[in-house]
Amino acid sequence: MKIDVGFDYLGEKNLPNFNRYKRKIASIDKMIKERTGLGNDYLGWLDYPLSISTSLLDDIVSTANVFRSKYDTLVVCGIGGSYLGSKASIDALRGLKTTDPMEIVYLGNSLDPNYVHEMLAYLKTRNFSVCVISKSGTTTETSVSFRLLKDLLKEQYGDKYRERIVAVTDETSGALRKEVNNEGYKAYVLPGDIGGRYSVMTPVGLFPLAAAGIDIKAFMKGMNEARIDCDNSDITTNKCYQYALVRYYLHTRKKYKVEMFNVYEPRLTAVSEWFKQLFDESEGKDGKALLLTSCTFTTDLHSLGQFIQEGSKILFETILYVKNPDNDIVIKEDPENLDGLNYLTGKSLSFINQKAYIGTLKAHYENGNVPNITLTLDKMDAENLGYLYYFLMKACAMSAYLLNVNPFNQPGVEVYKKNMFHLLGKEGY
Ligand code: PA5
């Protein structure tokens, strides 16, 4: 296992007896494998890391390399599962202030005129390209932004604008597929049996990652390793299922309402956003489920940290901690020592951050009575990130099935869309 799952700060009373759940977990595992559970036609992601072809990966890398050589900016146009995975990965793997020559920006995830206006104005100063991603091909935020992007592309680059577009959509259906067929854009398929929030392993995630210069083969290798490690029906040894069961137990038996997912690096904040979407959109139905929310520490220890420590006892925490950062900085001695920091001379920021992590774990668990689960990665790289995603997707499927909800639909999301279409006067609403 590339992820070390720790229950040392959970408390004995919060740890279920895994042996008692052996049969239940094994029967859900069988249901997942045999594709007989709720939403079973959306389990294409289970084996996708194994079945994805080398020729598809090569094609994505070579198209992305052409884009990297010709353009300085890629706009990823999509919302929800159609952009969160790529944003999370690119932030996590390249950092927030990258020196990579290909800038990746995001549109289609908001209807805010200020944001869209600012982005379009900025793009006028860039030599930009677009990756539009929509499975349905009809999502308003994405479609509106894509139309605006096409207008700008035509204005800036005339008839050759099509060369700057890559689309990822369903193989046969939806407005975007129709447009791809009419206009001849370069396009990749999001398989029909994989939903948005499970699609980071498909061209949805892979094209933006490759355009960002990330090794997508290593990313898929990590996914596939997790697929193998998590393919184990035994709760006493399967860490992925243990994580799913512990959160289920804390929710249903110990009555916790919230799982707070915390990271110790700002570059991982978008991973938390991806994770929130995965669990909240998958499980939050039928009046059930934990609310998954997040913090970035130590920043948020100076705001929500107070609530976690002493506020109402509604939450437990899951911490993602990466042991070895890509970069480190050592504190130097200052002869004047006016700031009183010389006791840290020779210490690195990673050492200090790690002490903050341990100190916080102890404070929240020992003094605040807040159960903590720890997920530790040795380092953040493409392979480990791929592993982490698959691990969490499989845990999410198990967790949702423990609650007896369909992990793969999102009927609630449709309600706002229908209201909005009605208010906007769309035909049929
Ligand atoms: O996870 C999901 O299914 C959703 O978040 C979708 O990804 C999101 O609504 C975007 O849908 P589409 O790709 O159809 O534009």
Tab-separated table of C-alpha atoms and ligand atoms in Angstrom:
chain	number	residue	atom	x	y	z
A	1	MET	CA	0.000	0.000	0.000
A	2	LYS	CA	1.314	3.409	-0.938
A	3	ILE	CA	-1.039	4.979	1.622
A	4	ASP	CA	-0.490	4.438	5.294
A	5	VAL	CA	-3.952	4.455	6.912
A	6	GLY	CA	-3.679	5.220	10.631
A	7	PHE	CA	-6.236	4.794	13.402
A	8	ASP	CA	-3.894	5.672	16.310
A	9	TYR	CA	-5.739	8.908	17.017
A	10	LEU	CA	-9.239	7.503	16.623
A	11	GLY	CA	-9.866	6.131	20.098
A	12	GLU	CA	-10.638	2.496	20.861
A	13	LYS	CA	-14.355	3.095	21.250
A	14	ASN	CA	-14.510	4.554	17.739
A	15	LEU	CA	-12.814	1.632	16.040
A	16	PRO	CA	-15.302	-0.992	14.819
A	17	ASN	CA	-14.527	-4.659	15.310
A	18	PHE	CA	-13.562	-5.474	11.732
A	19	ASN	CA	-14.295	-9.179	12.186
A	20	ARG	CA	-17.954	-8.417	12.851
A	21	TYR	CA	-18.272	-6.710	9.473
A	22	LYS	CA	-16.462	-9.384	7.459
A	23	ARG	CA	-19.573	-10.790	5.800
A	24	LYS	CA	-21.240	-7.469	5.147
A	25	ILE	CA	-18.126	-5.995	3.521
A	26	ALA	CA	-17.443	-9.147	1.516
A	27	SER	CA	-21.004	-9.170	0.180
A	28	ILE	CA	-20.789	-5.499	-0.907
A	29	ASP	CA	-17.400	-6.203	-2.480
A	30	LYS	CA	-19.006	-9.064	-4.431
A	31	MET	CA	-21.834	-6.762	-5.473
A	32	ILE	CA	-19.304	-4.201	-6.758
A	33	LYS	CA	-17.285	-6.846	-8.632
A	34	GLU	CA	-20.323	-8.534	-10.121
A	35	ARG	CA	-21.899	-5.154	-10.894
A	36	THR	CA	-25.225	-5.945	-9.297
A	37	GLY	CA	-25.624	-2.970	-6.938
A	38	LEU	CA	-27.338	0.395	-7.358
A	39	GLY	CA	-25.964	2.369	-10.313
A	40	ASN	CA	-23.996	-0.677	-11.508
A	41	ASP	CA	-23.866	0.634	-15.095
A	42	TYR	CA	-21.441	3.330	-13.869
A	43	LEU	CA	-18.705	1.014	-12.651
A	44	GLY	CA	-16.529	1.400	-15.757
A	45	TRP	CA	-13.820	3.107	-13.660
A	46	LEU	CA	-13.190	-0.068	-11.651
A	47	ASP	CA	-11.031	-1.708	-14.346
A	48	TYR	CA	-10.291	1.321	-16.517
A	49	PRO	CA	-6.688	1.687	-15.215
A	50	LEU	CA	-6.088	-1.842	-16.493
A	51	SER	CA	-7.979	-1.582	-19.757
A	52	ILE	CA	-6.884	1.867	-20.950
A	53	SER	CA	-4.820	1.336	-24.092
A	54	THR	CA	-1.219	2.433	-24.566
A	55	SER	CA	-2.235	3.895	-27.920
A	56	LEU	CA	-4.773	6.194	-26.232
A	57	LEU	CA	-2.184	7.295	-23.659
A	58	ASP	CA	0.360	7.916	-26.440
A	59	ASP	CA	-2.155	9.887	-28.458
A	60	ILE	CA	-3.009	12.077	-25.462
A	61	VAL	CA	0.685	12.709	-24.741
A	62	SER	CA	1.502	13.550	-28.347
A	63	THR	CA	-1.473	15.923	-28.771
A	64	ALA	CA	-0.638	17.539	-25.433
A	65	ASN	CA	2.988	17.957	-26.543
A	66	VAL	CA	1.857	19.690	-29.725
A	67	PHE	CA	-0.233	22.073	-27.593
A	68	ARG	CA	2.722	22.623	-25.249
A	69	SER	CA	4.961	23.497	-28.163
A	70	LYS	CA	2.504	25.843	-29.896
A	71	TYR	CA	0.569	27.609	-27.131
A	72	ASP	CA	1.373	29.126	-23.750
A	73	THR	CA	-2.035	28.660	-22.102
A	74	LEU	CA	-4.673	25.938	-21.894
A	75	VAL	CA	-8.163	26.796	-20.674
A	76	VAL	CA	-9.828	23.785	-19.098
A	77	CYS	CA	-13.532	24.460	-19.618
A	78	GLY	CA	-15.741	22.256	-17.436
A	79	ILE	CA	-17.454	21.991	-14.073
A	80	GLY	CA	-17.700	19.413	-11.258
A	81	GLY	CA	-16.106	16.122	-12.208
A	82	SER	CA	-15.207	17.603	-15.569
A	83	TYR	CA	-12.534	19.901	-14.095
A	84	LEU	CA	-11.925	19.254	-10.376
A	85	GLY	CA	-9.684	16.227	-10.923
A	86	SER	CA	-7.386	18.040	-13.319
A	87	LYS	CA	-7.213	21.171	-11.160
A	88	ALA	CA	-6.517	19.085	-8.049
A	89	SER	CA	-3.778	17.106	-9.783
A	90	ILE	CA	-2.104	20.028	-11.514
A	91	ASP	CA	-2.031	22.099	-8.301
A	92	ALA	CA	-0.760	19.143	-6.267
A	93	LEU	CA	1.940	18.097	-8.712
A	94	ARG	CA	3.140	21.408	-10.140
A	95	GLY	CA	2.527	23.642	-7.134
A	96	LEU	CA	0.633	26.909	-7.120
A	97	LYS	CA	3.420	29.069	-8.568
A	98	THR	CA	4.719	26.863	-11.322
A	99	THR	CA	7.578	27.751	-13.637
A	100	ASP	CA	6.223	25.422	-16.332
A	101	PRO	CA	5.796	27.325	-19.614
A	102	MET	CA	2.237	26.018	-20.126
A	103	GLU	CA	-0.196	27.883	-17.936
A	104	ILE	CA	-3.443	26.083	-17.108
A	105	VAL	CA	-6.506	28.202	-16.282
A	106	TYR	CA	-10.116	27.234	-15.671
A	107	LEU	CA	-13.416	28.484	-17.035
A	108	GLY	CA	-16.893	26.981	-17.226
A	109	ASN	CA	-17.076	26.397	-13.483
A	110	SER	CA	-18.934	29.624	-12.667
A	111	LEU	CA	-21.557	31.967	-14.084
A	112	ASP	CA	-20.034	34.992	-12.359
A	113	PRO	CA	-19.709	37.750	-14.987
A	114	ASN	CA	-16.745	39.303	-13.189
A	115	TYR	CA	-14.741	36.083	-13.224
A	116	VAL	CA	-15.583	35.314	-16.840
A	117	HIS	CA	-14.892	38.900	-17.935
A	118	GLU	CA	-11.503	38.946	-16.176
A	119	MET	CA	-10.515	35.604	-17.640
A	120	LEU	CA	-11.490	36.559	-21.190
A	121	ALA	CA	-9.601	39.859	-20.850
A	122	TYR	CA	-6.559	37.946	-19.608
A	123	LEU	CA	-6.770	35.413	-22.444
A	124	LYS	CA	-6.573	38.257	-24.968
A	125	THR	CA	-2.998	38.711	-23.761
A	126	ARG	CA	-2.152	34.999	-24.118
A	127	ASN	CA	-1.572	32.547	-26.970
A	128	PHE	CA	-4.287	30.250	-25.709
A	129	SER	CA	-5.942	26.902	-26.446
A	130	VAL	CA	-9.030	25.217	-24.994
A	131	CYS	CA	-9.902	21.798	-23.614
A	132	VAL	CA	-13.690	21.655	-23.282
A	133	ILE	CA	-14.999	18.809	-21.159
A	134	SER	CA	-18.611	17.804	-20.718
A	135	LYS	CA	-20.040	14.318	-20.607
A	136	SER	CA	-23.617	15.453	-21.161
A	137	GLY	CA	-22.491	18.210	-23.506
A	138	THR	CA	-25.308	20.382	-22.227
A	139	THR	CA	-24.092	21.765	-18.889
A	140	THR	CA	-24.958	25.483	-18.906
A	141	GLU	CA	-21.833	26.804	-17.189
A	142	THR	CA	-19.553	24.871	-19.562
A	143	SER	CA	-21.563	25.534	-22.743
A	144	VAL	CA	-21.878	29.287	-22.117
A	145	SER	CA	-18.154	29.639	-21.388
A	146	PHE	CA	-17.224	27.514	-24.393
A	147	ARG	CA	-19.306	29.701	-26.677
A	148	LEU	CA	-17.536	32.801	-25.305
A	149	LEU	CA	-14.139	31.112	-25.694
A	150	LYS	CA	-14.910	30.177	-29.304
A	151	ASP	CA	-15.920	33.781	-30.043
A	152	LEU	CA	-12.599	34.967	-28.662
A	153	LEU	CA	-10.635	32.268	-30.491
A	154	LYS	CA	-12.294	33.243	-33.790
A	155	GLU	CA	-11.617	36.926	-33.122
A	156	GLN	CA	-7.946	36.281	-32.348
A	157	TYR	CA	-7.056	33.448	-34.713
A	158	GLY	CA	-9.692	33.425	-37.486
A	159	ASP	CA	-10.545	30.172	-39.229
A	160	LYS	CA	-7.660	28.269	-37.648
A	161	TYR	CA	-9.372	28.449	-34.259
A	162	ARG	CA	-10.495	24.813	-34.480
A	163	GLU	CA	-6.886	23.576	-34.186
A	164	ARG	CA	-6.729	25.073	-30.724
A	165	ILE	CA	-9.628	23.039	-29.372
A	166	VAL	CA	-9.678	19.590	-27.794
A	167	ALA	CA	-13.008	18.209	-26.591
A	168	VAL	CA	-13.775	15.382	-24.177
A	169	THR	CA	-17.339	14.140	-24.251
A	170	ASP	CA	-19.627	11.155	-24.678
A	171	GLU	CA	-18.971	8.902	-27.663
A	172	THR	CA	-22.353	9.391	-29.301
A	173	SER	CA	-24.730	11.677	-27.459
A	174	GLY	CA	-25.073	15.312	-26.428
A	175	ALA	CA	-24.690	18.737	-28.020
A	176	LEU	CA	-20.901	18.780	-27.655
A	177	ARG	CA	-20.566	15.452	-29.488
A	178	LYS	CA	-22.739	16.864	-32.291
A	179	GLU	CA	-20.533	19.942	-32.481
A	180	VAL	CA	-17.345	17.821	-32.483
A	181	ASN	CA	-18.706	15.795	-35.380
A	182	ASN	CA	-19.710	18.936	-37.296
A	183	GLU	CA	-16.604	21.004	-36.623
A	184	GLY	CA	-13.965	18.267	-36.607
A	185	TYR	CA	-12.300	19.228	-33.322
A	186	LYS	CA	-9.776	16.802	-31.909
A	187	ALA	CA	-11.810	14.794	-29.407
A	188	TYR	CA	-11.524	12.090	-26.788
A	189	VAL	CA	-14.234	9.902	-25.319
A	190	LEU	CA	-15.434	9.841	-21.753
A	191	PRO	CA	-16.798	6.272	-21.595
A	192	GLY	CA	-20.536	6.052	-21.002
A	193	ASP	CA	-20.075	3.852	-17.931
A	194	ILE	CA	-17.902	6.358	-16.026
A	195	GLY	CA	-19.464	9.363	-14.264
A	196	GLY	CA	-17.832	12.778	-13.934
A	197	ARG	CA	-16.450	12.435	-10.425
A	198	TYR	CA	-14.834	9.097	-11.276
A	199	SER	CA	-13.395	10.398	-14.562
A	200	VAL	CA	-9.989	11.781	-13.570
A	201	MET	CA	-8.425	8.529	-14.889
A	202	THR	CA	-9.954	9.081	-18.367
A	203	PRO	CA	-9.058	11.752	-20.965
A	204	VAL	CA	-11.088	14.148	-18.770
A	205	GLY	CA	-8.165	14.248	-16.348
A	206	LEU	CA	-5.426	12.915	-18.575
A	207	PHE	CA	-5.398	15.515	-21.350
A	208	PRO	CA	-5.088	18.542	-19.009
A	209	LEU	CA	-2.456	16.687	-16.940
A	210	ALA	CA	-0.407	15.835	-20.019
A	211	ALA	CA	-0.745	19.432	-21.242
A	212	ALA	CA	0.616	20.509	-17.871
A	213	GLY	CA	3.675	18.316	-18.464
A	214	ILE	CA	2.687	15.651	-15.936
A	215	ASP	CA	3.642	12.015	-16.500
A	216	ILE	CA	0.218	10.463	-17.124
A	217	LYS	CA	1.658	6.969	-17.493
A	218	ALA	CA	3.032	7.148	-13.953
A	219	PHE	CA	-0.345	8.523	-12.819
A	220	MET	CA	-2.154	5.545	-14.374
A	221	LYS	CA	0.447	3.157	-12.960
A	222	GLY	CA	-0.458	4.399	-9.478
A	223	MET	CA	-4.163	3.997	-10.268
A	224	ASN	CA	-3.573	0.439	-11.387
A	225	GLU	CA	-1.512	-0.415	-8.305
A	226	ALA	CA	-4.368	0.829	-6.121
A	227	ARG	CA	-6.834	-1.178	-8.224
A	228	ILE	CA	-4.842	-4.324	-7.397
A	229	ASP	CA	-4.305	-3.480	-3.703
A	230	CYS	CA	-7.950	-2.535	-3.119
A	231	ASP	CA	-9.288	-5.627	-4.894
A	232	ASN	CA	-9.588	-7.575	-1.664
A	233	SER	CA	-12.860	-8.454	0.028
A	234	ASP	CA	-11.265	-8.993	3.470
A	235	ILE	CA	-11.966	-6.045	5.772
A	236	THR	CA	-9.261	-7.164	8.194
A	237	THR	CA	-6.568	-6.461	5.603
A	238	ASN	CA	-8.113	-4.071	3.030
A	239	LYS	CA	-7.165	-0.567	4.240
A	240	CYS	CA	-9.429	1.086	1.692
A	241	TYR	CA	-12.482	-0.731	3.030
A	242	GLN	CA	-11.308	-0.129	6.609
A	243	TYR	CA	-11.344	3.597	5.942
A	244	ALA	CA	-14.867	3.324	4.434
A	245	LEU	CA	-16.112	1.247	7.371
A	246	VAL	CA	-14.619	3.502	10.043
A	247	ARG	CA	-16.299	6.602	8.580
A	248	TYR	CA	-19.590	4.637	8.304
A	249	TYR	CA	-19.253	3.507	11.931
A	250	LEU	CA	-18.469	7.014	13.178
A	251	HIS	CA	-21.522	8.312	11.317
A	252	THR	CA	-24.127	5.652	12.033
A	253	ARG	CA	-23.014	4.387	15.458
A	254	LYS	CA	-21.222	7.343	16.989
A	255	LYS	CA	-23.551	9.913	15.399
A	256	TYR	CA	-20.928	12.197	13.914
A	257	LYS	CA	-22.361	14.429	11.216
A	258	VAL	CA	-19.234	15.781	9.558
A	259	GLU	CA	-15.941	14.435	8.264
A	260	MET	CA	-13.368	17.199	7.940
A	261	PHE	CA	-10.621	16.417	5.438
A	262	ASN	CA	-7.478	18.335	6.251
A	263	VAL	CA	-4.220	18.857	4.422
A	264	TYR	CA	-1.031	20.646	5.430
A	265	GLU	CA	-0.125	22.188	2.068
A	266	PRO	CA	-2.014	24.898	0.149
A	267	ARG	CA	-1.172	23.076	-3.093
A	268	LEU	CA	-3.388	20.218	-1.852
A	269	THR	CA	-6.439	22.402	-1.208
A	270	ALA	CA	-7.897	21.477	-4.611
A	271	VAL	CA	-7.411	17.772	-3.795
A	272	SER	CA	-9.784	18.428	-0.882
A	273	GLU	CA	-12.226	20.060	-3.313
A	274	TRP	CA	-12.099	16.991	-5.550
A	275	PHE	CA	-12.555	14.746	-2.523
A	276	LYS	CA	-15.542	16.774	-1.270
A	277	GLN	CA	-17.229	16.428	-4.634
A	278	LEU	CA	-16.517	12.706	-4.757
A	279	PHE	CA	-18.092	11.922	-1.399
A	280	ASP	CA	-20.757	14.618	-1.078
A	281	GLU	CA	-22.181	14.144	-4.568
A	282	SER	CA	-21.948	10.363	-4.306
A	283	GLU	CA	-23.420	9.874	-0.822
A	284	GLY	CA	-25.548	12.891	-0.002
A	285	LYS	CA	-28.967	11.509	-0.880
A	286	ASP	CA	-32.080	10.003	0.742
A	287	GLY	CA	-31.489	12.262	3.792
A	288	LYS	CA	-28.303	10.302	4.584
A	289	ALA	CA	-24.522	10.685	4.757
A	290	LEU	CA	-21.770	12.582	6.462
A	291	LEU	CA	-21.052	16.078	5.222
A	292	LEU	CA	-17.513	16.053	3.899
A	293	THR	CA	-15.842	19.402	4.362
A	294	SER	CA	-12.234	20.507	4.515
A	295	CYS	CA	-9.529	22.740	5.932
A	296	THR	CA	-6.010	23.607	4.895
A	297	PHE	CA	-3.706	23.642	7.910
A	298	THR	CA	-1.962	25.357	9.483
A	299	THR	CA	-3.808	28.320	7.892
A	300	ASP	CA	-7.243	27.228	9.104
A	301	LEU	CA	-5.990	26.332	12.584
A	302	HIS	CA	-6.220	30.086	13.146
A	303	SER	CA	-9.915	30.144	12.217
A	304	LEU	CA	-11.831	26.836	12.204
A	305	GLY	CA	-9.209	25.320	14.501
A	306	GLN	CA	-10.977	26.890	17.471
A	307	PHE	CA	-14.270	25.220	16.541
A	308	ILE	CA	-12.603	21.859	15.969
A	309	GLN	CA	-10.929	22.022	19.377
A	310	GLU	CA	-13.786	23.321	21.501
A	311	GLY	CA	-16.952	23.701	19.427
A	312	SER	CA	-19.895	21.292	19.150
A	313	LYS	CA	-18.830	17.687	18.829
A	314	ILE	CA	-20.240	17.041	15.370
A	315	LEU	CA	-17.082	16.189	13.485
A	316	PHE	CA	-14.173	13.854	13.107
A	317	GLU	CA	-11.098	14.553	11.005
A	318	THR	CA	-9.275	12.730	8.227
A	319	ILE	CA	-5.789	14.084	7.645
A	320	LEU	CA	-3.832	13.732	4.437
A	321	TYR	CA	-0.176	14.215	5.289
A	322	VAL	CA	2.690	14.034	2.813
A	323	LYS	CA	5.948	13.179	4.575
A	324	ASN	CA	8.503	14.476	2.115
A	325	PRO	CA	7.821	17.760	0.329
A	326	ASP	CA	9.435	18.481	-3.058
A	327	ASN	CA	11.120	21.572	-1.683
A	328	ASP	CA	12.372	22.578	1.722
A	329	ILE	CA	13.829	25.660	3.392
A	330	VAL	CA	16.183	25.768	6.353
A	331	ILE	CA	15.957	28.551	8.951
A	332	LYS	CA	19.257	30.424	9.319
A	333	GLU	CA	20.726	31.884	12.468
A	334	ASP	CA	20.202	35.631	12.962
A	335	PRO	CA	22.884	37.173	15.248
A	336	GLU	CA	20.426	39.769	16.567
A	337	ASN	CA	17.638	37.240	17.226
A	338	LEU	CA	15.101	40.055	17.702
A	339	ASP	CA	12.293	37.733	16.636
A	340	GLY	CA	13.456	35.093	19.151
A	341	LEU	CA	13.542	32.421	16.485
A	342	ASN	CA	17.125	31.228	16.894
A	343	TYR	CA	15.879	28.100	18.629
A	344	LEU	CA	14.809	27.026	15.123
A	345	THR	CA	18.241	27.562	13.568
A	346	GLY	CA	19.093	24.682	11.250
A	347	LYS	CA	15.523	23.358	11.316
A	348	SER	CA	13.618	22.992	8.056
A	349	LEU	CA	10.089	24.200	7.331
A	350	SER	CA	9.048	20.593	6.689
A	351	PHE	CA	10.263	19.722	10.208
A	352	ILE	CA	8.287	22.618	11.686
A	353	ASN	CA	5.181	21.730	9.625
A	354	GLN	CA	5.462	18.140	10.826
A	355	LYS	CA	5.590	19.256	14.461
A	356	ALA	CA	2.499	21.372	13.828
A	357	TYR	CA	0.803	18.256	12.418
A	358	ILE	CA	1.678	16.058	15.412
A	359	GLY	CA	0.878	18.842	17.874
A	360	THR	CA	-2.516	19.380	16.258
A	361	LEU	CA	-3.339	15.663	16.171
A	362	LYS	CA	-2.638	15.434	19.891
A	363	ALA	CA	-4.526	18.630	20.717
A	364	HIS	CA	-7.622	17.654	18.766
A	365	TYR	CA	-7.657	14.026	19.883
A	366	GLU	CA	-6.391	14.204	23.477
A	367	ASN	CA	-7.812	17.550	24.561
A	368	GLY	CA	-10.631	18.118	22.092
A	369	ASN	CA	-11.959	14.523	21.953
A	370	VAL	CA	-12.079	14.690	18.177
A	371	PRO	CA	-11.371	11.329	16.463
A	372	ASN	CA	-8.722	11.472	13.750
A	373	ILE	CA	-7.955	9.151	10.837
A	374	THR	CA	-4.579	9.669	9.174
A	375	LEU	CA	-3.705	9.013	5.543
A	376	THR	CA	0.031	9.348	4.974
A	377	LEU	CA	1.840	9.452	1.661
A	378	ASP	CA	5.591	9.235	1.435
A	379	LYS	CA	5.723	11.925	-1.237
A	380	MET	CA	3.418	13.619	-3.693
A	381	ASP	CA	4.120	12.485	-7.224
A	382	ALA	CA	2.007	11.396	-10.188
A	383	GLU	CA	2.078	7.720	-9.205
A	384	ASN	CA	1.129	8.302	-5.580
A	385	LEU	CA	-1.606	10.757	-6.540
A	386	GLY	CA	-3.116	8.254	-8.985
A	387	TYR	CA	-3.000	5.686	-6.217
A	388	LEU	CA	-4.683	8.043	-3.747
A	389	TYR	CA	-7.528	8.863	-6.151
A	390	TYR	CA	-8.351	5.245	-6.921
A	391	PHE	CA	-8.152	4.348	-3.231
A	392	LEU	CA	-10.630	7.135	-2.398
A	393	MET	CA	-12.982	6.275	-5.279
A	394	LYS	CA	-13.157	2.650	-4.197
A	395	ALA	CA	-13.632	3.706	-0.559
A	396	CYS	CA	-16.437	6.006	-1.681
A	397	ALA	CA	-18.241	3.217	-3.543
A	398	MET	CA	-18.000	0.940	-0.469
A	399	SER	CA	-19.062	3.751	1.845
A	400	ALA	CA	-22.129	4.655	-0.248
A	401	TYR	CA	-23.181	1.021	-0.537
A	402	LEU	CA	-22.867	0.653	3.252
A	403	LEU	CA	-25.459	3.452	3.444
A	404	ASN	CA	-27.470	1.758	0.720
A	405	VAL	CA	-27.334	4.748	-1.615
A	406	ASN	CA	-26.437	4.835	-5.314
A	407	PRO	CA	-22.894	6.284	-5.447
A	408	PHE	CA	-23.094	7.175	-9.107
A	409	ASN	CA	-26.114	9.416	-9.656
A	410	GLN	CA	-26.848	12.967	-8.546
A	411	PRO	CA	-30.615	13.492	-8.802
A	412	GLY	CA	-30.506	16.462	-6.417
A	413	VAL	CA	-28.302	18.478	-8.758
A	414	GLU	CA	-31.006	18.415	-11.401
A	415	VAL	CA	-33.410	20.475	-9.262
A	416	TYR	CA	-31.505	23.761	-9.493
A	417	LYS	CA	-30.888	23.182	-13.186
A	418	LYS	CA	-34.608	22.757	-13.887
A	419	ASN	CA	-35.491	25.868	-11.889
A	420	MET	CA	-32.804	27.862	-13.664
A	421	PHE	CA	-33.939	26.679	-17.115
A	422	HIS	CA	-37.525	27.612	-16.241
A	423	LEU	CA	-36.457	31.074	-15.074
A	424	LEU	CA	-34.343	31.536	-18.201
A	425	GLY	CA	-37.226	30.522	-20.483
A	426	LYS	CA	-35.584	27.398	-21.966
A	427	GLU	CA	-37.998	25.432	-24.129
A	428	GLY	CA	-39.624	22.504	-22.306
A	429	TYR	CA	-39.089	23.928	-18.793
B	1	PA5	O1	-19.687	14.049	-11.041
B	1	PA5	C1	-20.541	14.424	-11.825
B	1	PA5	O2	-21.183	13.620	-12.512
B	1	PA5	C2	-20.834	15.893	-12.025
B	1	PA5	O3	-20.142	16.675	-11.121
B	1	PA5	C3	-20.476	16.301	-13.439
B	1	PA5	O4	-19.121	16.043	-13.670
B	1	PA5	C4	-20.765	17.785	-13.679
B	1	PA5	O5	-22.093	18.059	-13.392
B	1	PA5	C5	-20.472	18.166	-15.129
B	1	PA5	O6	-21.246	17.410	-16.005
B	1	PA5	P1	-20.913	17.332	-17.533
B	1	PA5	O7	-19.608	16.665	-17.707
B	1	PA5	O8	-22.035	16.543	-18.116
B	1	PA5	O9	-20.883	18.741	-18.075
